[in-house]
Amino acid sequence: MNDKLMELLKDEDFCVKFFDNLNDLSELRKLLEENGIQADDEELHALVELTKAQIAKKECNELSEEDLDNVSGGMVGLALLVTGIVIAYEIYKIKTSRNHGGSKKK
């Protein structure tokens, strides 16, 4: 799932749909399935929790000791997914601010 999800998180439209549906597990599962990713309930809940944790950390601009240990401890796949989520969240914020009047002209 990680490799496919990493590719999808590079797509602006997918990012918007992904983060818009983060609190609706059935819609999130549907989005993932439409894009070739199968996830059981446990995987889906883990993905949502990981994503929400990374959003919170991004908003606070800090990494915990655990985050640093995970990256340095050889969890490369997880580290890449976390990085992808953070970048995708930035894309989501930019894309949705444009679509919802975030860049108003004076």
mmCIF file of C-alpha atoms in Angstrom:
data_model
loop_
_atom_site.group_PDB
_atom_site.id
_atom_site.type_symbol
_atom_site.label_atom_id
_atom_site.label_comp_id
_atom_site.label_asym_id
_atom_site.label_seq_id
_atom_site.Cartn_x
_atom_site.Cartn_y
_atom_site.Cartn_z
ATOM 1 C CA MET A 1 0.000 0.000 0.000
ATOM 2 C CA ASN A 2 2.797 2.452 0.856
ATOM 3 C CA ASP A 3 4.329 2.689 -2.638
ATOM 4 C CA LYS A 4 0.994 3.121 -4.397
ATOM 5 C CA LEU A 5 -0.184 5.652 -1.811
ATOM 6 C CA MET A 6 3.061 7.604 -2.171
ATOM 7 C CA GLU A 7 2.428 7.910 -5.900
ATOM 8 C CA LEU A 8 -1.169 8.997 -5.367
ATOM 9 C CA LEU A 9 -0.173 11.616 -2.784
ATOM 10 C CA LYS A 10 1.718 13.418 -5.542
ATOM 11 C CA ASP A 11 -1.581 14.113 -7.325
ATOM 12 C CA GLU A 12 -3.284 17.358 -6.233
ATOM 13 C CA ASP A 13 -6.824 16.154 -6.859
ATOM 14 C CA PHE A 14 -6.213 12.934 -4.923
ATOM 15 C CA CYS A 15 -4.732 14.945 -2.034
ATOM 16 C CA VAL A 16 -7.831 17.104 -1.780
ATOM 17 C CA LYS A 17 -10.148 14.090 -1.815
ATOM 18 C CA PHE A 18 -7.923 12.194 0.646
ATOM 19 C CA PHE A 19 -7.848 14.948 3.262
ATOM 20 C CA ASP A 20 -11.480 15.963 2.709
ATOM 21 C CA ASN A 21 -12.519 12.369 3.469
ATOM 22 C CA LEU A 22 -10.130 11.750 6.351
ATOM 23 C CA ASN A 23 -12.989 11.694 8.872
ATOM 24 C CA ASP A 24 -15.313 9.558 6.736
ATOM 25 C CA LEU A 25 -13.815 6.066 6.678
ATOM 26 C CA SER A 26 -16.283 4.668 4.167
ATOM 27 C CA GLU A 27 -15.560 7.456 1.673
ATOM 28 C CA LEU A 28 -11.826 7.188 2.319
ATOM 29 C CA ARG A 29 -11.939 3.424 1.715
ATOM 30 C CA LYS A 30 -13.918 4.027 -1.487
ATOM 31 C CA LEU A 31 -11.348 6.587 -2.674
ATOM 32 C CA LEU A 32 -8.469 4.223 -1.966
ATOM 33 C CA GLU A 33 -10.210 1.287 -3.669
ATOM 34 C CA GLU A 34 -10.997 3.426 -6.735
ATOM 35 C CA ASN A 35 -7.265 4.048 -6.962
ATOM 36 C CA GLY A 36 -6.183 0.436 -6.586
ATOM 37 C CA ILE A 37 -5.461 0.295 -2.848
ATOM 38 C CA GLN A 38 -7.092 -2.358 -0.701
ATOM 39 C CA ALA A 39 -6.958 -1.769 3.057
ATOM 40 C CA ASP A 40 -8.592 -3.700 5.870
ATOM 41 C CA ASP A 41 -10.143 -1.869 8.828
ATOM 42 C CA GLU A 42 -6.949 -2.009 10.889
ATOM 43 C CA GLU A 43 -4.811 -0.613 8.058
ATOM 44 C CA LEU A 44 -7.336 2.111 7.321
ATOM 45 C CA HIS A 45 -7.528 3.195 10.967
ATOM 46 C CA ALA A 46 -3.709 3.161 11.209
ATOM 47 C CA LEU A 47 -3.432 5.306 8.075
ATOM 48 C CA VAL A 48 -5.962 7.822 9.408
ATOM 49 C CA GLU A 49 -4.250 8.009 12.806
ATOM 50 C CA LEU A 50 -0.817 8.379 11.203
ATOM 51 C CA THR A 51 -2.117 11.095 8.899
ATOM 52 C CA LYS A 52 -3.830 13.010 11.700
ATOM 53 C CA ALA A 53 -0.710 12.761 13.862
ATOM 54 C CA GLN A 54 1.454 14.111 11.045
ATOM 55 C CA ILE A 55 -0.954 16.983 10.406
ATOM 56 C CA ALA A 56 -0.835 17.903 14.090
ATOM 57 C CA LYS A 57 2.960 17.729 14.122
ATOM 58 C CA LYS A 58 3.176 19.757 10.925
ATOM 59 C CA GLU A 59 0.971 22.428 12.425
ATOM 60 C CA CYS A 60 3.255 22.489 15.504
ATOM 61 C CA ASN A 61 6.452 22.256 13.400
ATOM 62 C CA GLU A 62 8.141 19.777 15.707
ATOM 63 C CA LEU A 63 9.312 16.169 15.677
ATOM 64 C CA SER A 64 9.202 14.000 18.754
ATOM 65 C CA GLU A 65 12.021 11.794 19.996
ATOM 66 C CA GLU A 66 10.020 8.819 18.704
ATOM 67 C CA ASP A 67 9.845 10.341 15.215
ATOM 68 C CA LEU A 68 13.593 10.831 15.165
ATOM 69 C CA ASP A 69 14.179 7.295 16.441
ATOM 70 C CA ASN A 70 11.864 5.843 13.797
ATOM 71 C CA VAL A 71 13.632 7.649 10.980
ATOM 72 C CA SER A 72 17.099 6.781 12.212
ATOM 73 C CA GLY A 73 16.080 3.264 13.231
ATOM 74 C CA GLY A 74 15.667 1.987 9.696
ATOM 75 C CA MET A 75 11.923 2.427 9.242
ATOM 76 C CA VAL A 76 12.553 3.897 5.806
ATOM 77 C CA GLY A 77 9.174 2.922 4.350
ATOM 78 C CA LEU A 78 7.291 4.549 7.197
ATOM 79 C CA ALA A 79 9.523 7.624 7.063
ATOM 80 C CA LEU A 80 8.833 8.000 3.343
ATOM 81 C CA LEU A 81 5.101 7.638 3.877
ATOM 82 C CA VAL A 82 5.169 10.231 6.660
ATOM 83 C CA THR A 83 7.090 12.611 4.398
ATOM 84 C CA GLY A 84 4.598 11.983 1.613
ATOM 85 C CA ILE A 85 1.679 12.719 3.931
ATOM 86 C CA VAL A 86 3.239 15.987 5.097
ATOM 87 C CA ILE A 87 3.910 17.117 1.522
ATOM 88 C CA ALA A 88 0.431 16.044 0.426
ATOM 89 C CA TYR A 89 -1.087 18.024 3.294
ATOM 90 C CA GLU A 90 0.740 21.143 2.109
ATOM 91 C CA ILE A 91 -0.610 20.533 -1.408
ATOM 92 C CA TYR A 92 -4.089 20.103 0.073
ATOM 93 C CA LYS A 93 -3.864 23.380 1.998
ATOM 94 C CA ILE A 94 -2.664 25.282 -1.061
ATOM 95 C CA LYS A 95 -5.233 23.729 -3.391
ATOM 96 C CA THR A 96 -8.187 24.226 -1.041
ATOM 97 C CA SER A 97 -7.213 27.790 -0.142
ATOM 98 C CA ARG A 98 -7.278 28.638 -3.855
ATOM 99 C CA ASN A 99 -10.653 26.967 -4.336
ATOM 100 C CA HIS A 100 -12.256 28.506 -1.259
ATOM 101 C CA GLY A 101 -11.182 32.116 -1.703
ATOM 102 C CA GLY A 102 -7.936 31.852 0.229
ATOM 103 C CA SER A 103 -6.199 34.144 -2.249
ATOM 104 C CA LYS A 104 -8.650 37.012 -2.575
ATOM 105 C CA LYS A 105 -7.804 39.858 -4.899
ATOM 106 C CA LYS A 106 -8.088 43.409 -3.633
#
